[in-house]
Each structure stands twice: as C-alpha cells, then as structure tokens.
Amino acid sequence: MQIKPELLKTIRAANQAVILSHRSPDGDSIGSSLAICHFLNDLGVKANVITPDPAPDFLSWIKGFDQMHNHEQHSSEVEGMIANSDLIFCLDFNSPSRVGSLEEALQANTNAYRINIDHHQEPEDFCDLQIVDTSASSTAELVYQFIIELATLETIDLAMAEAIYTGILTDTGSFRFSSTSAKTHEIAARLISIGVQPQNVHAAVYDSYSAERLRLLGYALNEGLKLYENDKLAIISLDDSVLKKFQFKRGDTEGLVNYPLSIKSVKISILLTEKDGKIKMSFRSKGDMAVNGFARDHFDGGGHINAAGGISHIGMQATIEKIEGLIDELLKS
Ligand code: 5GP
Ligand code: MN
C-alpha cells in the first residue's frame, strides 16, 4: 500500500467526516468503519459512521456502535450529515449502488474528498482515492495497513484493534477462507499483542444469539434445505412466515449459508430469505467455482469468487424455479 504523506494533512484538515458502510452491514464493514472513526477522532477530526440500514446486534459490543446512525430510521439527519461533510470514507464496497438508499446523498456531495478502502472484485472508480486490494482477506486488513502507513502501530488502541480483529475474523470465516494469508495472521498477531483477546471476541460475535435463532437454524437445515444435481447444489429458503415464527432478528441468518458446504458433494450453496416482499440471496462456493458472475448476471448482485449476494423481486417460488432453470450455467461457472 503506497499512501502519499500529504494524505494525513488532507485528513487532518477536514471539519466533518462521514464513514459509509454498505447495505446489510456485516462484521467487516462495521469493524472497519468504527476503526477508522476512532482513528479520525484521535486525529481531532469529527466523524460519524453511517449505515443504510441498522447493523446486527452481534456487533453491538464494539466501541462506538451506539453512536452510529442508520438511514432507515433517521433519514433526514443522516442525509444532512453527508451533505455537510468534507471527507467521506467508503468502506467495504466497490460501487455507490451498494449503499442503497444513501446513493443519492453520496453522489450529491461533490465537494468532499472521498476515500474508498475495499477488497471486492471489479471495483468502480467512484472516489478521489481508491485503496483497493482484491487479494486482501477483508477491508479491515486494509484499514489496519492504512492506519499503520499514515501513523504508527502505537496509534492503534484496543478499541481500534478489536474493531479491526472483528472485521478480519468475520470476513475470513474465522481464518479459514482461501483469502486468509500470512499477512492476515501477522496482522491478527499484532492486534493480539495490542490486547485483543481472541476468545472474548469470538464469544461476543458467535455466542450471543437467542434460543429462537438456534431453532431457526434447526428448521433451516431440516425443512428449508433442498439438494440438487447429485447434491452438488444446496438451496436453503426461508420465507416470511418462517422468519416470523422464529422471531427473526437482524443477524440471525448470518453464516447460515455456509452450513451446506460441510456436505462433501456440495459445491455451491444459496440462501434465500424473504424481506419486505423481496428475496435476499447469499451465494457461497468451494474452490474454483465462481458465484459472483452468476449473481451479477441474473440477480442484480455480485461479490467475490466464493461469496456473493444478490436480490430477486419475483417471489420465493419463482426465484427457486429461476435458479433450477439455470443450474447447468451455475454449476459450470
Ligand atoms: P452476504 O451473502 O454475506 O450478504 O454477501 C456476501 C458478499 O457478496 C458480500 O461480501 C458482498 O461482497 C457481496 N454482495 C452481497 N450482496 C450484494 C449485492 O447486492 N451486490 C453486490 N455487487 N455484491 C453483493
Ligand atoms: Mn468485506
């Protein structure tokens, strides 16, 4: 990562910064955003973290979580913050369309200096400074390097370290996805040396759910899971009535799409969840099988080779039938 030293001056000169996360924020986008927020605050720059919709509760222990603002519940306040900012960080997304309802406000502010830090494939050029590395395990890993290059290791305090560690932990599936590198572990080691307690972060993220969430998992695997093509493709579908029955809360389906990958024959897993009449789609795959192109071409989505997302507007049954009609294309990708 080559960052010009003048950048620190530009950042310090800012009066009001906003840090934007993508729709359906996850551990990486929130961890990265809160780490950058603490960094800016330490430099004396006022900063607000903004999300299009609320972040899940399993991240609520990260310092600064309660001070974040979401557009869904506070639209005019959030739009005002974006309009009045002179520095905008866009974290963990590769296209302005990923901020959903915030896109208009983001595009309307043409005066602010924009910095994008991201690791997704096919980045769009929408910021003044693009710090993009598609080989990085997570945006949090890049945020760590960004802070270290602009400042020093001492700049990273425990709150920042925990936020960054959470981003890395969640985006690497607990250090197991192929994007996990020696560098990822080196950074994790340094974060631990700053004081991060891996067992505490892991427990806070993964052992903080309700009983209903575990029962939803049971239902999803027993009733919601269907296998196709000699068990190469897995689809889990959860419609609105099921989610209501198990008192679904934001974050309850996090990680669910990965379970079918534990079946030896399964190459691709898809999770379909109904929300406000739309079907949210999560794709995961093993090895060379790519799912991002399929998500982009058929479901208005995209992402990484082994993890992608998309959206469908035709209802649950029609979405399943559409995938069934495209199985050959999907499994050859
Ligand atoms: P998830 O299944 O966890 O919601 O998303 C997995 C990955 O797919 C995310 O890290 C993100 O890269 C990508 N992704 C999810 N939804 C979308 C979408 O609507 N559009 C694009 N371009 N990528 C998405
Ligand atoms: Mn990420």
Short mmCIF file of C-alpha atoms and ligand atoms in Angstrom, two decimals:
data_model
loop_
_atom_site.label_atom_id
_atom_site.label_comp_id
_atom_site.label_asym_id
_atom_site.label_seq_id
_atom_site.Cartn_x
_atom_site.Cartn_y
_atom_site.Cartn_z
CA MET A 1 0.00 0.00 0.00
CA GLN A 2 1.59 3.26 -1.11
CA ILE A 3 -0.01 6.25 0.56
CA LYS A 4 1.26 9.77 -0.06
CA PRO A 5 2.26 11.51 3.18
CA GLU A 6 0.15 14.57 2.18
CA LEU A 7 -2.93 12.48 2.78
CA LEU A 8 -2.56 12.88 6.52
CA LYS A 9 -2.72 16.66 6.05
CA THR A 10 -5.86 16.37 3.94
CA ILE A 11 -7.48 14.19 6.60
CA ARG A 12 -6.44 16.46 9.48
CA ALA A 13 -7.80 19.50 7.64
CA ALA A 14 -11.30 18.01 7.44
CA ASN A 15 -14.03 19.61 9.54
CA GLN A 16 -16.59 16.86 9.41
CA ALA A 17 -16.11 13.33 8.12
CA VAL A 18 -18.62 10.59 7.42
CA ILE A 19 -17.82 6.91 7.10
CA LEU A 20 -20.23 4.92 4.97
CA SER A 21 -20.92 1.22 5.17
CA HIS A 22 -22.79 -0.93 2.64
CA ARG A 23 -26.40 -2.17 2.90
CA SER A 24 -26.91 -5.06 5.36
CA PRO A 25 -23.71 -4.12 7.19
CA ASP A 26 -21.52 -7.00 8.37
CA GLY A 27 -18.61 -7.51 10.75
CA ASP A 28 -16.08 -6.28 8.21
CA SER A 29 -17.88 -3.09 7.22
CA ILE A 30 -18.76 -2.17 10.82
CA GLY A 31 -15.35 -3.16 12.25
CA SER A 32 -13.56 -1.18 9.51
CA SER A 33 -15.86 1.82 9.90
CA LEU A 34 -15.53 2.03 13.68
CA ALA A 35 -11.73 1.62 13.49
CA ILE A 36 -11.49 4.50 11.01
CA CYS A 37 -13.88 6.55 13.18
CA HIS A 38 -11.66 6.10 16.26
CA PHE A 39 -8.59 6.92 14.14
CA LEU A 40 -10.16 10.16 12.86
CA ASN A 41 -11.35 11.14 16.34
CA ASP A 42 -7.81 10.62 17.66
CA LEU A 43 -6.56 12.98 14.92
CA GLY A 44 -9.09 15.55 16.11
CA VAL A 45 -11.47 15.07 13.18
CA LYS A 46 -15.20 14.79 13.92
CA ALA A 47 -16.63 11.71 12.28
CA ASN A 48 -19.91 9.82 12.06
CA VAL A 49 -20.39 6.23 10.97
CA ILE A 50 -23.44 5.87 8.75
CA THR A 51 -25.16 2.69 7.60
CA PRO A 52 -28.06 2.42 5.11
CA ASP A 53 -29.96 0.05 7.45
CA PRO A 54 -29.33 -0.96 11.08
CA ALA A 55 -26.33 -3.15 11.93
CA PRO A 56 -26.86 -6.54 13.62
CA ASP A 57 -26.76 -6.84 17.42
CA PHE A 58 -23.85 -9.28 17.50
CA LEU A 59 -21.57 -6.31 16.77
CA SER A 60 -23.09 -4.06 19.44
CA TRP A 61 -20.22 -4.59 21.90
CA ILE A 62 -17.70 -2.82 19.60
CA LYS A 63 -16.82 0.60 20.97
CA GLY A 64 -18.68 3.32 19.08
CA PHE A 65 -21.50 1.05 17.87
CA ASP A 66 -24.15 3.03 19.80
CA GLN A 67 -23.07 6.29 18.17
CA MET A 68 -23.62 5.05 14.61
CA HIS A 69 -26.54 6.40 12.55
CA ASN A 70 -28.71 4.48 10.12
CA HIS A 71 -30.59 5.98 7.20
CA GLU A 72 -33.62 3.71 7.53
CA GLN A 73 -34.60 5.21 10.91
CA HIS A 74 -33.02 8.69 10.72
CA SER A 75 -33.16 9.66 7.05
CA SER A 76 -33.06 13.47 7.14
CA GLU A 77 -30.43 13.61 9.92
CA VAL A 78 -28.19 11.21 8.02
CA GLU A 79 -28.66 13.00 4.69
CA GLY A 80 -27.70 16.25 6.43
CA MET A 81 -24.52 14.67 7.81
CA ILE A 82 -23.48 13.51 4.35
CA ALA A 83 -24.28 16.87 2.75
CA ASN A 84 -22.24 18.74 5.38
CA SER A 85 -19.16 16.54 5.29
CA ASP A 86 -15.89 17.42 3.57
CA LEU A 87 -14.33 13.95 3.93
CA ILE A 88 -16.12 10.71 3.04
CA PHE A 89 -14.80 7.23 3.66
CA CYS A 90 -16.48 4.47 1.64
CA LEU A 91 -15.57 1.19 3.31
CA ASP A 92 -16.05 -2.39 2.16
CA PHE A 93 -17.94 -1.67 -1.07
CA ASN A 94 -16.94 -1.36 -4.71
CA SER A 95 -19.84 0.62 -6.16
CA PRO A 96 -22.00 3.52 -4.96
CA SER A 97 -25.06 1.33 -5.64
CA ARG A 98 -24.08 -0.83 -2.61
CA VAL A 99 -25.16 1.91 -0.19
CA GLY A 100 -28.77 1.57 -1.40
CA SER A 101 -30.90 4.49 -0.23
CA LEU A 102 -27.79 6.57 0.57
CA GLU A 103 -26.54 6.62 -3.02
CA GLU A 104 -28.30 9.85 -3.92
CA ALA A 105 -26.89 11.73 -0.90
CA LEU A 106 -23.40 10.32 -1.56
CA GLN A 107 -23.46 11.36 -5.22
CA ALA A 108 -24.94 14.79 -4.42
CA ASN A 109 -21.94 15.82 -2.29
CA THR A 110 -19.36 16.53 -4.99
CA ASN A 111 -17.17 18.74 -2.75
CA ALA A 112 -15.99 16.21 -0.18
CA TYR A 113 -12.71 14.32 -0.60
CA ARG A 114 -13.63 10.65 -0.97
CA ILE A 115 -11.56 7.68 0.04
CA ASN A 116 -12.54 4.11 -0.83
CA ILE A 117 -10.94 1.20 1.03
CA ASP A 118 -12.18 -2.16 -0.24
CA HIS A 119 -11.33 -5.71 -1.27
CA HIS A 120 -14.17 -6.63 -3.67
CA GLN A 121 -13.66 -7.71 -7.27
CA GLU A 122 -14.42 -5.32 -10.16
CA PRO A 123 -14.03 -2.03 -8.29
CA GLU A 124 -15.70 1.02 -9.78
CA ASP A 125 -13.73 4.27 -9.82
CA PHE A 126 -16.00 6.47 -7.67
CA CYS A 127 -13.64 8.05 -5.13
CA ASP A 128 -10.72 10.51 -5.27
CA LEU A 129 -8.51 7.91 -3.65
CA GLN A 130 -9.10 4.21 -4.29
CA ILE A 131 -7.28 1.87 -1.95
CA VAL A 132 -8.38 -1.45 -3.36
CA ASP A 133 -6.73 -4.85 -3.00
CA THR A 134 -8.91 -7.73 -4.18
CA SER A 135 -6.50 -10.24 -2.67
CA ALA A 136 -6.99 -8.88 0.87
CA SER A 137 -8.99 -11.05 3.25
CA SER A 138 -11.07 -8.14 4.42
CA THR A 139 -11.41 -4.40 4.31
CA ALA A 140 -10.35 -4.43 7.98
CA GLU A 141 -6.95 -5.84 6.94
CA LEU A 142 -6.54 -2.88 4.56
CA VAL A 143 -7.74 -0.44 7.22
CA TYR A 144 -5.00 -1.76 9.51
CA GLN A 145 -2.36 -1.14 6.82
CA PHE A 146 -3.84 2.27 6.02
CA ILE A 147 -3.58 3.40 9.65
CA ILE A 148 -0.08 1.95 10.08
CA GLU A 149 1.17 3.72 6.94
CA LEU A 150 -0.32 7.05 7.91
CA ALA A 151 0.64 6.80 11.57
CA THR A 152 2.32 4.07 13.63
CA LEU A 153 1.45 0.84 15.39
CA GLU A 154 1.13 2.81 18.65
CA THR A 155 -1.77 4.70 17.07
CA ILE A 156 -3.85 1.56 17.20
CA ASP A 157 -5.51 1.36 20.60
CA LEU A 158 -7.50 -1.55 21.97
CA ALA A 159 -10.87 -0.30 20.66
CA MET A 160 -9.46 0.04 17.12
CA ALA A 161 -7.68 -3.30 17.42
CA GLU A 162 -10.89 -5.09 18.47
CA ALA A 163 -12.86 -3.49 15.64
CA ILE A 164 -10.23 -4.49 13.06
CA TYR A 165 -9.90 -8.01 14.51
CA THR A 166 -13.69 -8.46 14.27
CA GLY A 167 -13.63 -7.45 10.60
CA ILE A 168 -10.89 -9.94 9.82
CA LEU A 169 -12.44 -12.72 11.93
CA THR A 170 -15.89 -12.46 10.34
CA ASP A 171 -14.78 -11.95 6.71
CA THR A 172 -12.35 -14.88 6.79
CA GLY A 173 -14.90 -17.25 8.38
CA SER A 174 -12.64 -17.40 11.45
CA PHE A 175 -9.38 -17.51 9.46
CA ARG A 176 -10.41 -20.37 7.18
CA PHE A 177 -11.34 -18.92 3.75
CA SER A 178 -8.79 -19.01 0.94
CA SER A 179 -8.21 -15.25 1.26
CA THR A 180 -6.57 -15.85 4.66
CA SER A 181 -2.86 -15.16 4.15
CA ALA A 182 0.34 -15.00 6.17
CA LYS A 183 -0.24 -11.26 6.28
CA THR A 184 -3.73 -11.79 7.73
CA HIS A 185 -2.22 -13.84 10.57
CA GLU A 186 0.63 -11.36 11.08
CA ILE A 187 -1.89 -8.56 11.48
CA ALA A 188 -4.00 -10.70 13.84
CA ALA A 189 -0.86 -11.40 15.90
CA ARG A 190 -0.11 -7.69 16.20
CA LEU A 191 -3.71 -6.99 17.22
CA ILE A 192 -3.42 -9.65 19.91
CA SER A 193 -0.19 -8.06 21.11
CA ILE A 194 -2.13 -4.79 21.48
CA GLY A 195 -4.52 -6.59 23.83
CA VAL A 196 -7.23 -8.24 21.75
CA GLN A 197 -8.45 -11.44 23.43
CA PRO A 198 -9.43 -13.82 20.59
CA GLN A 199 -11.69 -15.98 22.79
CA ASN A 200 -13.62 -12.93 24.00
CA VAL A 201 -14.12 -11.51 20.50
CA HIS A 202 -15.18 -14.91 19.21
CA ALA A 203 -17.67 -15.36 22.05
CA ALA A 204 -19.06 -11.84 21.64
CA VAL A 205 -19.62 -12.40 17.91
CA TYR A 206 -20.69 -16.05 17.77
CA ASP A 207 -22.13 -16.90 21.21
CA SER A 208 -24.55 -14.05 21.72
CA TYR A 209 -27.71 -15.25 19.99
CA SER A 210 -31.23 -16.13 21.13
CA ALA A 211 -32.67 -19.64 21.52
CA GLU A 212 -35.04 -18.87 18.61
CA ARG A 213 -32.07 -18.27 16.36
CA LEU A 214 -30.72 -21.76 17.09
CA ARG A 215 -34.17 -23.25 16.43
CA LEU A 216 -34.32 -21.31 13.14
CA LEU A 217 -31.01 -22.93 12.21
CA GLY A 218 -32.52 -26.33 13.02
CA TYR A 219 -35.55 -25.60 10.86
CA ALA A 220 -33.39 -24.27 8.01
CA LEU A 221 -31.29 -27.44 7.89
CA ASN A 222 -34.22 -29.86 8.38
CA GLU A 223 -37.00 -28.28 6.35
CA GLY A 224 -35.50 -25.39 4.42
CA LEU A 225 -32.63 -27.22 2.73
CA LYS A 226 -33.00 -28.83 -0.71
CA LEU A 227 -30.22 -30.52 -2.67
CA TYR A 228 -29.97 -30.68 -6.47
CA GLU A 229 -27.81 -32.32 -9.17
CA ASN A 230 -26.38 -35.23 -7.17
CA ASP A 231 -26.16 -33.00 -4.12
CA LYS A 232 -23.81 -30.52 -5.82
CA LEU A 233 -26.11 -27.55 -5.27
CA ALA A 234 -27.80 -26.65 -1.97
CA ILE A 235 -30.59 -24.12 -1.62
CA ILE A 236 -31.99 -23.03 1.75
CA SER A 237 -35.17 -20.98 1.51
CA LEU A 238 -36.76 -19.15 4.44
CA ASP A 239 -39.96 -17.28 3.73
CA ASP A 240 -41.52 -14.55 5.76
CA SER A 241 -43.83 -16.80 7.79
CA VAL A 242 -40.91 -18.99 8.92
CA LEU A 243 -38.82 -15.98 9.90
CA LYS A 244 -41.76 -14.60 11.91
CA LYS A 245 -42.32 -17.96 13.62
CA PHE A 246 -38.73 -17.95 14.90
CA GLN A 247 -38.86 -14.25 15.85
CA PHE A 248 -36.18 -13.40 13.30
CA LYS A 249 -33.86 -10.55 14.22
CA ARG A 250 -31.26 -8.91 12.02
CA GLY A 251 -28.12 -11.06 12.01
CA ASP A 252 -29.94 -14.33 12.81
CA THR A 253 -29.18 -15.83 9.38
CA GLU A 254 -25.53 -14.71 9.42
CA GLY A 255 -23.32 -17.66 8.47
CA LEU A 256 -26.27 -19.97 7.71
CA VAL A 257 -25.37 -20.17 4.01
CA ASN A 258 -22.05 -21.83 4.92
CA TYR A 259 -23.57 -24.92 6.59
CA PRO A 260 -24.39 -26.85 3.39
CA LEU A 261 -20.74 -26.53 2.32
CA SER A 262 -19.92 -29.05 5.06
CA ILE A 263 -21.53 -31.70 2.82
CA LYS A 264 -18.69 -33.22 0.79
CA SER A 265 -20.54 -33.22 -2.54
CA VAL A 266 -21.89 -29.66 -2.27
CA LYS A 267 -20.06 -27.17 -4.49
CA ILE A 268 -22.44 -24.23 -4.25
CA SER A 269 -24.81 -23.12 -1.50
CA ILE A 270 -27.52 -20.50 -1.84
CA LEU A 271 -29.57 -18.96 0.97
CA LEU A 272 -32.84 -17.23 0.09
CA THR A 273 -34.55 -15.08 2.72
CA GLU A 274 -37.70 -13.06 2.22
CA LYS A 275 -37.66 -9.45 3.38
CA ASP A 276 -40.31 -6.83 2.59
CA GLY A 277 -41.54 -8.87 -0.37
CA LYS A 278 -38.03 -9.15 -1.84
CA ILE A 279 -35.77 -12.18 -1.78
CA LYS A 280 -32.29 -11.56 -0.42
CA MET A 281 -29.81 -14.02 -1.88
CA SER A 282 -26.49 -15.21 -0.49
CA PHE A 283 -24.17 -17.39 -2.58
CA ARG A 284 -21.17 -19.40 -1.38
CA SER A 285 -18.96 -21.83 -3.30
CA LYS A 286 -15.93 -24.06 -2.91
CA GLY A 287 -12.60 -23.84 -4.74
CA ASP A 288 -12.62 -22.59 -8.34
CA MET A 289 -16.41 -22.42 -8.61
CA ALA A 290 -17.27 -18.74 -9.02
CA VAL A 291 -20.63 -17.39 -7.88
CA ASN A 292 -20.15 -13.64 -8.33
CA GLY A 293 -20.69 -13.66 -12.11
CA PHE A 294 -23.93 -15.64 -11.77
CA ALA A 295 -25.19 -13.28 -9.04
CA ARG A 296 -24.34 -10.30 -11.23
CA ASP A 297 -25.82 -11.67 -14.46
CA HIS A 298 -29.12 -12.96 -13.05
CA PHE A 299 -29.80 -11.34 -9.69
CA ASP A 300 -28.52 -7.79 -9.81
CA GLY A 301 -25.70 -8.62 -7.41
CA GLY A 302 -22.02 -9.53 -7.30
CA GLY A 303 -19.23 -10.04 -4.80
CA HIS A 304 -16.23 -12.34 -4.56
CA ILE A 305 -15.49 -15.62 -6.34
CA ASN A 306 -16.61 -17.75 -3.36
CA ALA A 307 -19.05 -15.34 -1.66
CA ALA A 308 -21.61 -13.21 -3.42
CA GLY A 309 -25.02 -11.71 -2.92
CA GLY A 310 -27.99 -10.61 -4.98
CA ILE A 311 -31.66 -9.72 -4.92
CA SER A 312 -34.79 -11.11 -6.55
CA HIS A 313 -38.11 -9.35 -6.96
CA ILE A 314 -40.21 -12.26 -8.26
CA GLY A 315 -41.09 -14.02 -5.00
CA MET A 316 -39.66 -17.13 -3.35
CA GLN A 317 -41.14 -19.88 -5.52
CA ALA A 318 -40.33 -18.14 -8.83
CA THR A 319 -36.79 -17.41 -7.61
CA ILE A 320 -36.20 -21.08 -6.81
CA GLU A 321 -37.60 -22.06 -10.22
CA LYS A 322 -35.37 -19.49 -11.93
CA ILE A 323 -32.29 -20.98 -10.25
CA GLU A 324 -33.46 -24.51 -11.15
CA GLY A 325 -33.67 -23.43 -14.79
CA LEU A 326 -30.11 -22.10 -14.66
CA ILE A 327 -28.47 -24.98 -12.77
CA ASP A 328 -26.22 -26.01 -15.68
CA GLU A 329 -24.85 -22.50 -16.04
CA LEU A 330 -24.43 -22.13 -12.28
CA LEU A 331 -22.52 -25.38 -11.80
CA LYS A 332 -20.20 -24.78 -14.72
CA SER A 333 -19.20 -21.29 -13.54
P1 5GP B 1 -23.64 -11.93 2.03
O1 5GP B 1 -24.06 -13.23 1.48
O2 5GP B 1 -22.78 -12.09 3.23
O3 5GP B 1 -24.78 -10.97 2.20
O4 5GP B 1 -22.72 -11.29 0.92
C1 5GP B 1 -21.55 -11.92 0.53
C2 5GP B 1 -20.75 -10.98 -0.33
O5 5GP B 1 -21.47 -10.73 -1.53
C3 5GP B 1 -20.54 -9.62 0.29
O6 5GP B 1 -19.31 -9.57 0.93
C4 5GP B 1 -20.55 -8.70 -0.88
O7 5GP B 1 -19.27 -8.73 -1.45
C5 5GP B 1 -21.38 -9.39 -1.91
N1 5GP B 1 -22.73 -8.86 -2.07
C6 5GP B 1 -23.81 -9.12 -1.29
N2 5GP B 1 -24.90 -8.51 -1.78
C7 5GP B 1 -24.51 -7.88 -2.90
C8 5GP B 1 -25.19 -7.05 -3.86
O8 5GP B 1 -26.40 -6.81 -3.79
N3 5GP B 1 -24.43 -6.54 -4.88
C9 5GP B 1 -23.10 -6.81 -4.99
N4 5GP B 1 -22.42 -6.28 -6.02
N5 5GP B 1 -22.45 -7.57 -4.12
C10 5GP B 1 -23.12 -8.09 -3.09
MN MN B 2 -15.56 -7.35 3.45
#
